[in-house]
Coordinates of N, CA and C and ligand atoms in Angstrom, one line a residue:
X8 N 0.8 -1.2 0.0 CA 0.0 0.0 0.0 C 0.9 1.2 0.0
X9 N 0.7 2.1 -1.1 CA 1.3 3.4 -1.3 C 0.8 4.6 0.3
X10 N 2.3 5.1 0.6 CA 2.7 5.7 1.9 C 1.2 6.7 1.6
X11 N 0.3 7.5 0.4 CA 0.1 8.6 0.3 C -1.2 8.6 0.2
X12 N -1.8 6.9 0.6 CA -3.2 6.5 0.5 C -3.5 7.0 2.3
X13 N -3.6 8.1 2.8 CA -3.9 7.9 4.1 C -5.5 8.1 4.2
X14 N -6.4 8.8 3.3 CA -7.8 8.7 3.3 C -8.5 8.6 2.1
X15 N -9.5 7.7 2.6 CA -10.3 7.2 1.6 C -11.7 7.7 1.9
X16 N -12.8 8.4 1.3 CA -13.9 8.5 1.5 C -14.9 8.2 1.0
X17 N -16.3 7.4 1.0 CA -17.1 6.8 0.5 C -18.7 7.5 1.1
X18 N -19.2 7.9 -0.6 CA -20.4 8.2 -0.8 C -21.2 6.9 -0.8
X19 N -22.0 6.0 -0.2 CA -22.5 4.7 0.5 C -23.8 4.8 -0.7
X20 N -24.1 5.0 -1.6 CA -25.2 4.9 -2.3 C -25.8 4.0 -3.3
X21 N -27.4 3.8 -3.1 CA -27.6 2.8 -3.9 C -28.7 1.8 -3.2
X22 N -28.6 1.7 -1.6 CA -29.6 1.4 -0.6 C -31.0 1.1 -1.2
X23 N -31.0 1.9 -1.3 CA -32.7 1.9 -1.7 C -33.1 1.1 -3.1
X24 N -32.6 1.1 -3.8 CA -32.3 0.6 -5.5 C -31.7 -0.7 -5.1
X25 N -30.8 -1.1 -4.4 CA -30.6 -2.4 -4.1 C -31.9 -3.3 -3.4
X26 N -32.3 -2.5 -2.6 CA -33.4 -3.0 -1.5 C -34.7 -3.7 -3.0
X27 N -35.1 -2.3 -3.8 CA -35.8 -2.2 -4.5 C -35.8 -3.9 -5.6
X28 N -34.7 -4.0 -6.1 CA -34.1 -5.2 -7.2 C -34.9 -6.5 -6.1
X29 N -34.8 -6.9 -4.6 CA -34.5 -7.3 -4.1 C -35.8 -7.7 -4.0
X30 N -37.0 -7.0 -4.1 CA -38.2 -6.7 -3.7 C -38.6 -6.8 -1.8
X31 N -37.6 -6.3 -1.7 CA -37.5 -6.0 -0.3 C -37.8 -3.9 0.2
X32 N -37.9 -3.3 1.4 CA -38.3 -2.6 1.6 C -37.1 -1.8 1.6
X33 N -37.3 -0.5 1.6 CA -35.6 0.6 2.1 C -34.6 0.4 2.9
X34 N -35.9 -0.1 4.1 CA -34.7 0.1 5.4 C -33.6 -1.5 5.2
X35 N -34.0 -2.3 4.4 CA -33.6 -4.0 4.1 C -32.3 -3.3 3.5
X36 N -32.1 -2.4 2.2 CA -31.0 -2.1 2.1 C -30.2 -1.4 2.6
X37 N -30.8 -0.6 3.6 CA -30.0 0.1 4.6 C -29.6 -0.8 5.7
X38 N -30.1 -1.7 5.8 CA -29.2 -3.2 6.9 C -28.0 -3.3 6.2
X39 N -28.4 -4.0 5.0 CA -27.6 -4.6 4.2 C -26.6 -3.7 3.9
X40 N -26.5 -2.6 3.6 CA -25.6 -1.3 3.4 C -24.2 -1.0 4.8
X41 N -25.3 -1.1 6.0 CA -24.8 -1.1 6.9 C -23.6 -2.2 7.3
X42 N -23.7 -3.9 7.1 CA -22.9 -4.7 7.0 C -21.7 -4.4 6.3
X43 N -22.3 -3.9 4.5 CA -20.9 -3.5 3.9 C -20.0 -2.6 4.2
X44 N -21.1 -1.7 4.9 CA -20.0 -0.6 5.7 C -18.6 -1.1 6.8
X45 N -19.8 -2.4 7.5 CA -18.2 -3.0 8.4 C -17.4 -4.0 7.6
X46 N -17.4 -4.2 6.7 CA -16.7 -5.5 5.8 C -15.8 -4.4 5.3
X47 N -16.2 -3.2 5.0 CA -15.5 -2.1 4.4 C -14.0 -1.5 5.7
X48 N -14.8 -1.3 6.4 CA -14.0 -0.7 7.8 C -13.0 -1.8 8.1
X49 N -13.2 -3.4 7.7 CA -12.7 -4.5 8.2 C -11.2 -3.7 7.5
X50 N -11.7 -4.3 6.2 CA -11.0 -4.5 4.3 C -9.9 -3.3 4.6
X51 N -10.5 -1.8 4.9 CA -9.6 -0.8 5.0 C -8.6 -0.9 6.0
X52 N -9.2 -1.6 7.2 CA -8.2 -1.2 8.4 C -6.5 -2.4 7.9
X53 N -7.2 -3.4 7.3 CA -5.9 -4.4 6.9 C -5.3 -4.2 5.6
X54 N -5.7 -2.9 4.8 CA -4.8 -2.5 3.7 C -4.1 -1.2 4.1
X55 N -4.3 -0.7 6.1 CA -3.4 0.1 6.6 C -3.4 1.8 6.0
X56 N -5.1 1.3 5.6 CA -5.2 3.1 5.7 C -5.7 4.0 6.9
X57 N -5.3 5.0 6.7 CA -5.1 5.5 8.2 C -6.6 6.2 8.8
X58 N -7.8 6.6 7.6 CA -8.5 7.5 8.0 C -10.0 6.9 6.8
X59 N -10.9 6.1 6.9 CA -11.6 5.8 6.3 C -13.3 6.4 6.7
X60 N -13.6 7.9 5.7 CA -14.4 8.7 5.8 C -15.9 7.9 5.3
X61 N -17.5 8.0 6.0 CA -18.4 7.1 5.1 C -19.7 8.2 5.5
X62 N -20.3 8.3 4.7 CA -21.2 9.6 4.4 C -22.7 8.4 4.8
X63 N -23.0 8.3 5.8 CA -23.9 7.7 6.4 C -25.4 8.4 6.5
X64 N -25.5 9.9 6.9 CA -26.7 10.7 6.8 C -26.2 11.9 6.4
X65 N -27.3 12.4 5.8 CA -26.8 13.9 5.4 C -27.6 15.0 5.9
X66 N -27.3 16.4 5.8 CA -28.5 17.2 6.5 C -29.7 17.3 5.5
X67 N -29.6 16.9 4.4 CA -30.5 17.2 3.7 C -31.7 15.6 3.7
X68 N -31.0 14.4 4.3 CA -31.4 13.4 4.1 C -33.0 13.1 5.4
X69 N -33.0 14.0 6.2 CA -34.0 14.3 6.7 C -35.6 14.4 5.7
X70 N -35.3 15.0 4.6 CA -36.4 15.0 4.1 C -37.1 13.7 3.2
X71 N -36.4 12.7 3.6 CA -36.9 11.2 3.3 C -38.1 11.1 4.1
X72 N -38.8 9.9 3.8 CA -40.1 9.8 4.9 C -39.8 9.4 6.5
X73 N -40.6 9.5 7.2 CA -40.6 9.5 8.4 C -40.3 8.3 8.6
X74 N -41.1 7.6 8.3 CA -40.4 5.4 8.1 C -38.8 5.6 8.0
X75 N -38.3 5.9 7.2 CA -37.0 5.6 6.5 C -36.1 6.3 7.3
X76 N -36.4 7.8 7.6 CA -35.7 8.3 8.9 C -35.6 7.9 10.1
X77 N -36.4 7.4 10.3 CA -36.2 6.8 11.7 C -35.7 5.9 12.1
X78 N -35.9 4.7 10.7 CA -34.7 3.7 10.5 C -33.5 3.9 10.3
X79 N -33.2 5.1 10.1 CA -32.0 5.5 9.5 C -31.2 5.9 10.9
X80 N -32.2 6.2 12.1 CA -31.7 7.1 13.1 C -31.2 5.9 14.0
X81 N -32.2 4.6 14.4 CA -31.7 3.3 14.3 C -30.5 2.3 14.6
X82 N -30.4 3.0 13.2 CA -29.3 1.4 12.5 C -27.9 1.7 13.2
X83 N -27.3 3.2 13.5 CA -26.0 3.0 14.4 C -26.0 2.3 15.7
X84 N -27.7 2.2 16.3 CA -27.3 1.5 17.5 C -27.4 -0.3 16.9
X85 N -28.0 -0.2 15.9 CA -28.2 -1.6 15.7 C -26.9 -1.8 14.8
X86 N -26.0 -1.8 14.3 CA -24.7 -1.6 13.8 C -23.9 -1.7 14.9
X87 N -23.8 -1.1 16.0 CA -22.5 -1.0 16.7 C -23.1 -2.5 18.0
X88 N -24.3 -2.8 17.9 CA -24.9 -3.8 18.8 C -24.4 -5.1 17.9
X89 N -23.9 -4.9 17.1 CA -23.9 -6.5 16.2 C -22.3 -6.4 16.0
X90 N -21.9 -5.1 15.5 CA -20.3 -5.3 15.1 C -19.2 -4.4 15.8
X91 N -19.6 -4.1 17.0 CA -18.8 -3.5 17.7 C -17.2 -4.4 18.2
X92 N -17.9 -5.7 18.6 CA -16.6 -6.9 18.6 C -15.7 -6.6 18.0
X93 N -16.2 -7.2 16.5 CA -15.4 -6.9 14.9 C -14.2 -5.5 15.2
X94 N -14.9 -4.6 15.6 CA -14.4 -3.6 15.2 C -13.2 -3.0 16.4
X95 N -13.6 -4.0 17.6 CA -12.8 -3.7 18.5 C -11.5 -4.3 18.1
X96 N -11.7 -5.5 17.4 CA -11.0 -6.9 17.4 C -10.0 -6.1 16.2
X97 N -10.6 -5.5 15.4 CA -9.6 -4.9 14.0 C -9.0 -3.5 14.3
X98 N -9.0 -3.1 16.0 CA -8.1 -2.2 16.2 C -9.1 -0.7 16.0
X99 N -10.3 -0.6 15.7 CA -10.6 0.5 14.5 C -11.0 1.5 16.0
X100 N -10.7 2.8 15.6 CA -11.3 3.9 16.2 C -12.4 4.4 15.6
X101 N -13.6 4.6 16.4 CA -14.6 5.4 15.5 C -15.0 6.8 15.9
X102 N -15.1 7.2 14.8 CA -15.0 8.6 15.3 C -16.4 9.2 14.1
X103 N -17.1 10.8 14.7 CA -18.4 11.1 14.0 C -18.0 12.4 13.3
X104 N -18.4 13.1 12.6 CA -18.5 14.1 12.0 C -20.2 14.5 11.5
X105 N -20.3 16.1 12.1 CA -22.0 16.3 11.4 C -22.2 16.6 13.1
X106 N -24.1 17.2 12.8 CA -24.3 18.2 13.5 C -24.5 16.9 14.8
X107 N -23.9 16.5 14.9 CA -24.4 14.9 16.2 C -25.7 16.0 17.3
X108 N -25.4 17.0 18.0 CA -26.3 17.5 19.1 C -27.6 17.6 18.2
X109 N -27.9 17.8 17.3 CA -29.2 17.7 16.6 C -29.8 15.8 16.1
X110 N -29.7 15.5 16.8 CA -29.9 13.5 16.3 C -30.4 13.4 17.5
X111 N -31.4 12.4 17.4 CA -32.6 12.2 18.4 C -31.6 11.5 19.5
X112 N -31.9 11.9 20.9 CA -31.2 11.6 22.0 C -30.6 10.1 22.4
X113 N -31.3 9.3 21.9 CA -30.8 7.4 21.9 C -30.0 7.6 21.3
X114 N -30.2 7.9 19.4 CA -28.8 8.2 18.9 C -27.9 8.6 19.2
X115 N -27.8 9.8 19.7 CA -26.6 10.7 20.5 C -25.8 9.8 20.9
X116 N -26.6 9.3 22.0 CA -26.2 8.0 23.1 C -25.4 7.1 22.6
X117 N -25.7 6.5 21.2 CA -24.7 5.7 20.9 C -23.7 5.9 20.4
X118 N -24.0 7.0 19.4 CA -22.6 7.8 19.3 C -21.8 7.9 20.2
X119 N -21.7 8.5 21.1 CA -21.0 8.7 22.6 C -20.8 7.1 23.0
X120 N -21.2 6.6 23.1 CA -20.6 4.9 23.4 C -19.9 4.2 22.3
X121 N -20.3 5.0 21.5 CA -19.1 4.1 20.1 C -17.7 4.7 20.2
X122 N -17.7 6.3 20.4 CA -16.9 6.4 20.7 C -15.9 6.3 21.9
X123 N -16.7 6.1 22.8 CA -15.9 6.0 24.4 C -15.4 4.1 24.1
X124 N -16.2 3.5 23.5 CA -15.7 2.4 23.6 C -14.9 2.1 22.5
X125 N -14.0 2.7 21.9 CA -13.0 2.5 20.4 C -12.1 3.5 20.9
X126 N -12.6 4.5 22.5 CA -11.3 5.3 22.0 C -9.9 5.2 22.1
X127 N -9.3 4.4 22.7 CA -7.9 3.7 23.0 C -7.5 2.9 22.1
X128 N -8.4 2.6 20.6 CA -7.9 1.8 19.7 C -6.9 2.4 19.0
X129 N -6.1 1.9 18.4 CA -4.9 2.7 17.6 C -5.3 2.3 16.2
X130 N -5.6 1.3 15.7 CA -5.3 1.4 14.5 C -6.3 2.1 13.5
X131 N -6.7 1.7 12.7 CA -7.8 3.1 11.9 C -8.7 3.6 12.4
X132 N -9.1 4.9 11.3 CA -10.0 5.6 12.3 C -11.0 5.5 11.2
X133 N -12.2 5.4 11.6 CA -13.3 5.0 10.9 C -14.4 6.5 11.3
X134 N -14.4 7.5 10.0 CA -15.6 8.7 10.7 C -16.7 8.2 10.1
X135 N -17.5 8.7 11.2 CA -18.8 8.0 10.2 C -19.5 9.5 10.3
X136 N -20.3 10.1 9.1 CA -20.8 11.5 8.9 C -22.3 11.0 8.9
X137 N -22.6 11.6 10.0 CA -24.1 11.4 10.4 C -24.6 13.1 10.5
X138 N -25.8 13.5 9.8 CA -26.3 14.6 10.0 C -25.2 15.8 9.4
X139 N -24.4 15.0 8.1 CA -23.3 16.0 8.0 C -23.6 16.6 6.7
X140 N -23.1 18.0 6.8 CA -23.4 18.6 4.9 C -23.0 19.7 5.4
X141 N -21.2 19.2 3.9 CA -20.3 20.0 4.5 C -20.3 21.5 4.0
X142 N -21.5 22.3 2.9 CA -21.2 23.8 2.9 C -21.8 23.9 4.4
X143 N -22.8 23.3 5.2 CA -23.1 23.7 6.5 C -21.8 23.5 7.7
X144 N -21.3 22.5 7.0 CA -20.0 22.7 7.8 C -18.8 23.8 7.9
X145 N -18.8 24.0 6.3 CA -17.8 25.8 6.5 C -18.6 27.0 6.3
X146 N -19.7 26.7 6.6 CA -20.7 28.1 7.5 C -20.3 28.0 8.8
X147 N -20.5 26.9 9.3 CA -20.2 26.8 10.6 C -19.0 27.1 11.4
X148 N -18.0 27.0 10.3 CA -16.4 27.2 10.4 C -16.4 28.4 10.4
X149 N -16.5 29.3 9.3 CA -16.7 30.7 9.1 C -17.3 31.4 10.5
X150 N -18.5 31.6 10.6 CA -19.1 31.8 12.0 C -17.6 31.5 13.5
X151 N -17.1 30.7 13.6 CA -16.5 30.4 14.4 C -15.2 31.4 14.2
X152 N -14.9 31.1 13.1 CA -13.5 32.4 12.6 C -14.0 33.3 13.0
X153 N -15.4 33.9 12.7 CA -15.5 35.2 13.3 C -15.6 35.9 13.9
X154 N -16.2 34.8 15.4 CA -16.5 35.2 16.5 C -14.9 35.0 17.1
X155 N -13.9 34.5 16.4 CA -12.5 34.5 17.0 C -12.0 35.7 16.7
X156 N -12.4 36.5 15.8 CA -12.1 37.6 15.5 C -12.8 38.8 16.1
X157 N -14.1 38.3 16.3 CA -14.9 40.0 16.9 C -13.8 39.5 18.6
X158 N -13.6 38.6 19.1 CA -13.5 38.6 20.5 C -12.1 39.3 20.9
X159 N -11.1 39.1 19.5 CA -9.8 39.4 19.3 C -9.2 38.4 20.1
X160 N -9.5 37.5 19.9 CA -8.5 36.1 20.1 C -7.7 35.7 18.9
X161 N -8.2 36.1 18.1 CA -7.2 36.1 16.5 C -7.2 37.2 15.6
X162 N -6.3 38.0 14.7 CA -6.0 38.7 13.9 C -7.2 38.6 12.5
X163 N -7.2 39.0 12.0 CA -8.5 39.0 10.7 C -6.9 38.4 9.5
X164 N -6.3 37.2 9.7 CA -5.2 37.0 8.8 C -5.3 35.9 8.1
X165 N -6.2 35.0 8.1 CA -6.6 33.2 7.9 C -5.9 32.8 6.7
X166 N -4.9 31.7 7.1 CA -4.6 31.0 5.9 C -5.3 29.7 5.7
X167 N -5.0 29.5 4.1 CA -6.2 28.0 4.0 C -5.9 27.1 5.1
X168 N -4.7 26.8 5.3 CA -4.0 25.5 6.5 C -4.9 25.5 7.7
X169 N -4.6 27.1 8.2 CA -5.1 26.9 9.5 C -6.8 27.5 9.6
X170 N -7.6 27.4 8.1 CA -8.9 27.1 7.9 C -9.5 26.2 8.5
X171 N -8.6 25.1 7.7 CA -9.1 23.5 8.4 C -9.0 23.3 9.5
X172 N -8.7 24.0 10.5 CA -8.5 23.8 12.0 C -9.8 24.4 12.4
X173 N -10.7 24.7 11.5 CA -12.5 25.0 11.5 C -13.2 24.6 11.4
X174 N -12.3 23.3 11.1 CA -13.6 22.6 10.5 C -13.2 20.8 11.4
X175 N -14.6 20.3 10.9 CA -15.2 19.0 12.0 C -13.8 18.3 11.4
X176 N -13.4 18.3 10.5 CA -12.2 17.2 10.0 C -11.1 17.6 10.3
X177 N -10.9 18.5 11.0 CA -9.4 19.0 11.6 C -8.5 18.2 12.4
X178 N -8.9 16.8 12.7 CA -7.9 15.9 13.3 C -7.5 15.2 11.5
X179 N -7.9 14.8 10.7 CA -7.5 14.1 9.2 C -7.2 14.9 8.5
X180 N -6.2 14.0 7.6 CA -5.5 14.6 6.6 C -6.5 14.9 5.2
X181 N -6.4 15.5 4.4 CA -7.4 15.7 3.0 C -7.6 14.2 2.4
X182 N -9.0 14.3 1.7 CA -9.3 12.8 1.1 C -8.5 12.9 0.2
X183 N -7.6 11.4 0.5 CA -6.9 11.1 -1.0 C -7.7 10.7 -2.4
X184 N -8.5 9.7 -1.8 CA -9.2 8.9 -3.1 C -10.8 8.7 -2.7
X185 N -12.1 9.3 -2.9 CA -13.2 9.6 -3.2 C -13.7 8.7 -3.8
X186 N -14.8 7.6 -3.2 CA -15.8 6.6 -4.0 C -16.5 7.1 -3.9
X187 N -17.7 6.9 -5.1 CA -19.3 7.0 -4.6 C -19.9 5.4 -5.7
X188 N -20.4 5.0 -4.8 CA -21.0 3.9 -5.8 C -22.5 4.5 -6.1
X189 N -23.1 3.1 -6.8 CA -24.3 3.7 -7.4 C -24.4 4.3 -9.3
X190 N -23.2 4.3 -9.7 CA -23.7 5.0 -10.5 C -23.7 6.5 -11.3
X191 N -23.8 6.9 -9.6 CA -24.4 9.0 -9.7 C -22.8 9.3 -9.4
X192 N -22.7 10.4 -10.4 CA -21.9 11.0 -11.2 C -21.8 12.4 -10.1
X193 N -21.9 12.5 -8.4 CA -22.5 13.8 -8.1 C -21.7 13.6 -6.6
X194 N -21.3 14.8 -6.2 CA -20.5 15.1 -4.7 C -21.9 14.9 -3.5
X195 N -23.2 15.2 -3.5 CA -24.0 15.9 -2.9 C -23.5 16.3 -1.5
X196 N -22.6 17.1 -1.6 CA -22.4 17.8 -0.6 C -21.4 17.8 0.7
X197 N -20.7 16.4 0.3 CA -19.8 15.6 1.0 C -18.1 16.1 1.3
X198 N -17.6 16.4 2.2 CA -16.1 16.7 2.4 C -16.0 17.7 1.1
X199 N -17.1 18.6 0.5 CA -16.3 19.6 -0.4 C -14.7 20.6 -0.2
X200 N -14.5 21.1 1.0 CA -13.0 21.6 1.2 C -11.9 20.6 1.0
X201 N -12.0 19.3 1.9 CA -11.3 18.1 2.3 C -10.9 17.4 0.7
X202 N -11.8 17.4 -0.1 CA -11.5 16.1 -1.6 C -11.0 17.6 -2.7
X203 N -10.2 18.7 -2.7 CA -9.9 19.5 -3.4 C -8.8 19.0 -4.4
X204 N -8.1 18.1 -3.9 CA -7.3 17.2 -5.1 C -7.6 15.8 -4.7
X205 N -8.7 15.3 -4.3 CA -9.0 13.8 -4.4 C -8.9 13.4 -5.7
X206 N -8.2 11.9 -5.5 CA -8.8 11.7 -7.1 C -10.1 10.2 -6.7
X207 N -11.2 11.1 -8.3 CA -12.4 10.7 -7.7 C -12.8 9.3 -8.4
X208 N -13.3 8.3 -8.1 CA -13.5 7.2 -8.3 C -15.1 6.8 -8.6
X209 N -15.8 6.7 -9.8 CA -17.4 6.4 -9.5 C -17.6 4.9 -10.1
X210 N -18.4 3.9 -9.4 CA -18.7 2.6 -9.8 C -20.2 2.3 -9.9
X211 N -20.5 1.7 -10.6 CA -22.0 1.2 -10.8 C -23.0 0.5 -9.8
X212 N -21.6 -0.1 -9.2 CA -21.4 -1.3 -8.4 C -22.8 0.0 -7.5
X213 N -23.6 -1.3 -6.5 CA -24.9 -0.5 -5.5 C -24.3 -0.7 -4.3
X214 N -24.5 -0.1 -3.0 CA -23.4 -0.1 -2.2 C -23.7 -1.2 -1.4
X215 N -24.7 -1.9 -1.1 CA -24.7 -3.2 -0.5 C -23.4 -4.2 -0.6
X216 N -23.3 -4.1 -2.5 CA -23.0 -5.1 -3.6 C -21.4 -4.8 -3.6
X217 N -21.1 -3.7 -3.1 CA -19.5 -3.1 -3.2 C -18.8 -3.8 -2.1
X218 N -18.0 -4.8 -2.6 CA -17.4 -5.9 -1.5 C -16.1 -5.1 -1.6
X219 N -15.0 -6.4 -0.4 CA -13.5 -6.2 -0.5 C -13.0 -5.8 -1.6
X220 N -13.2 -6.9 -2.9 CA -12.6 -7.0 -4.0 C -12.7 -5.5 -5.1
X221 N -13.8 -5.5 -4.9 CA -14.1 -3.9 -5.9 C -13.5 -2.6 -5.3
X222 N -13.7 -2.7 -3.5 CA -13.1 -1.7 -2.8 C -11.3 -2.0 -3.4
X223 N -10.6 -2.4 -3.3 CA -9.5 -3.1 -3.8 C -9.1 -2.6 -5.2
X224 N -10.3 -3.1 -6.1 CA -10.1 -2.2 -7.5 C -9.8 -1.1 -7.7
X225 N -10.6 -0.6 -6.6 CA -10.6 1.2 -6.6 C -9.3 1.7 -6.0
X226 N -8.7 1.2 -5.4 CA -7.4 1.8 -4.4 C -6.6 1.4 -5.6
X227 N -6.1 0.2 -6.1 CA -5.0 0.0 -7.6 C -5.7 1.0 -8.2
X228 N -6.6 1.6 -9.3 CA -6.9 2.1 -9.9 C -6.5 3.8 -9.5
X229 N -6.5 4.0 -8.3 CA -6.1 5.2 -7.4 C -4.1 4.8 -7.4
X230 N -3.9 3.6 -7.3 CA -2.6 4.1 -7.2 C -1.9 4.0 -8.6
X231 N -2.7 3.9 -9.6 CA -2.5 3.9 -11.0 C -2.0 5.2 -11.2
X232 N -2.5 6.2 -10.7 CA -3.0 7.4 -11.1 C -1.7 8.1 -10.9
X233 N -1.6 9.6 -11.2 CA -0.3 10.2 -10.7 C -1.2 11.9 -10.7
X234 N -0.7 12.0 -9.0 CA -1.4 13.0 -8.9 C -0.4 14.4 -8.6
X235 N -0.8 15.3 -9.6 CA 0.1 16.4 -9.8 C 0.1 17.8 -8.3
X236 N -1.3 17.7 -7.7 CA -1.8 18.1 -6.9 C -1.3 19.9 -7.7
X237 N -1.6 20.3 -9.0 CA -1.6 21.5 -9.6 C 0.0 22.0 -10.6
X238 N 0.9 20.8 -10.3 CA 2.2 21.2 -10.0 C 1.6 20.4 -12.0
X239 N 3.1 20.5 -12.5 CA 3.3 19.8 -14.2 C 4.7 19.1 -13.8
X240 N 4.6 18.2 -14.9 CA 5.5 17.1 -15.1 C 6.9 17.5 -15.2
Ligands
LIG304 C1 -27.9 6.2 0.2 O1 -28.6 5.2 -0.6 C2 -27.6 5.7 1.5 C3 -28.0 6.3 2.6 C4 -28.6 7.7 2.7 C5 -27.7 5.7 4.0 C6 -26.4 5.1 4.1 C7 -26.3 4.4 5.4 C8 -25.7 3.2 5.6 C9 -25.1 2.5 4.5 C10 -25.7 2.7 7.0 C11 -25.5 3.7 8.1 C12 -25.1 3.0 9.3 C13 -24.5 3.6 10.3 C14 -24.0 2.7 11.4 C15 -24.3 5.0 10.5 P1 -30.0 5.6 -1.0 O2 -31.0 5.3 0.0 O3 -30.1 7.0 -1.5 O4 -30.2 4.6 -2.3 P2 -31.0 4.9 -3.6 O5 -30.4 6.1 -4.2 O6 -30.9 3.7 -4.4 O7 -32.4 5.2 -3.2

């Protein structure tokens, strides 16, 4: 594994269209979605990547139906109740990104227990973005600069570096290599500052259906690549 693969971020899509094929209901592929997520977290933490990003809920994803939201609000306690072992056993730290104090109070709860119980793990860090959408996140960064500034705790001077020290991702390094399965050809809204030289990856593959092997295709195909990050040959 190339020294420069340190993050990987995955747009998880497809749930619903898989469920659909399946003649099963939404939340069936949102189980099923959920497993691949830990098969994923497994796969990543033993090819020694350091920071593996997964776009779980979004702020806008609230406007699903109330059924499907609520299962969605759910599935991290039912996810970390089934594969928490797994996850302890593979070293993984988990960690959240997204508005977490706005997520119905049980949720919270397990957030806060996933992470109290992974936090001494050393080896990957696994974020999971729940209630996250990141132009709401560098509003929220901006706001914060500012109020550092009206208070004169800092100079009106910001460089991009110490931007990211504003934002929810300020412990990880920038996405190296950006999945989205599914098909869709589209960011909606995910790590926009963080993937500014990702190189971006899209598969057909539905995200239930996105195993080891294809995750695997995608990282060779990433280290195929040669990234100039603006600079020329
Ligand atoms: C997008 O597919 C998927 C989601 C909005 C949810 C993704 C969530 C998981 C995979 C599990 C989350 C689990 C934890 C523990 C946080 P879609 O529903 O938009 O699929 P469609 O485009 O085919 O309808």
């Amino acid at each position: 594994m190339s020294d420069s693969l340190n993050h990987v971020a995955i747009i998880m899509d497809g749930n619903g269209r898989w469920a659909k094929l399946h003649g099963k209901d939404r939340s069936y592929g949102h189980r099923q979605g959920a497993t691949t997520m830990k098969n994923l977290a497994v796969k990543a933490s033993e090819l020694n990547i350091k920071t593996l990003s997964l776009y779980a809920f979004s702020t806008e994803n609230w406007k699903r139906s109330e059924k499907e939201v609520n299962y969605l609000m759910k599935l991290p306690g039912l996810f970390f109740d089934q594969y928490l072992k797994e996850i302890m056993e593979a070293n993984i730290r988990v960690r959240f990104i997204g508005f977490i104090s706005d997520l119905p109070k049980a949720t919270q709860k397990v957030v806060a227990n996933a992470i109290s119980a992974t936090k001494n793990n050393t080896g990957m860090e696994l974020v999971l973005a729940v209630n996250y959408g990141s132009q709401q996140e560098i509003v929220h960064a901006v706001k914060s600069y500012a109020n550092d500034v009206a208070l004169g705790y800092r100079e009106n001077d910001l460089e991009v570096n110490e931007f990211e020290n504003y934002l929810m991702t300020k412990e990880y390094s920038q996405v190296d290599l950006l999945i989205r399965t599914s098909g869709e050809y589209r960011l909606s809204n995910f790590l926009l500052w963080q993937i500014s030289y990702a190189e971006l990856y899209f598969t057909p593959t539905l995200f239930p259906d996105f195993d080891g092997d294809q995750f695997e295709s995608a990282i060779n195909d990433y280290q195929s690549r040669h990234r100039r990050f603006g600079g020329a040959e």
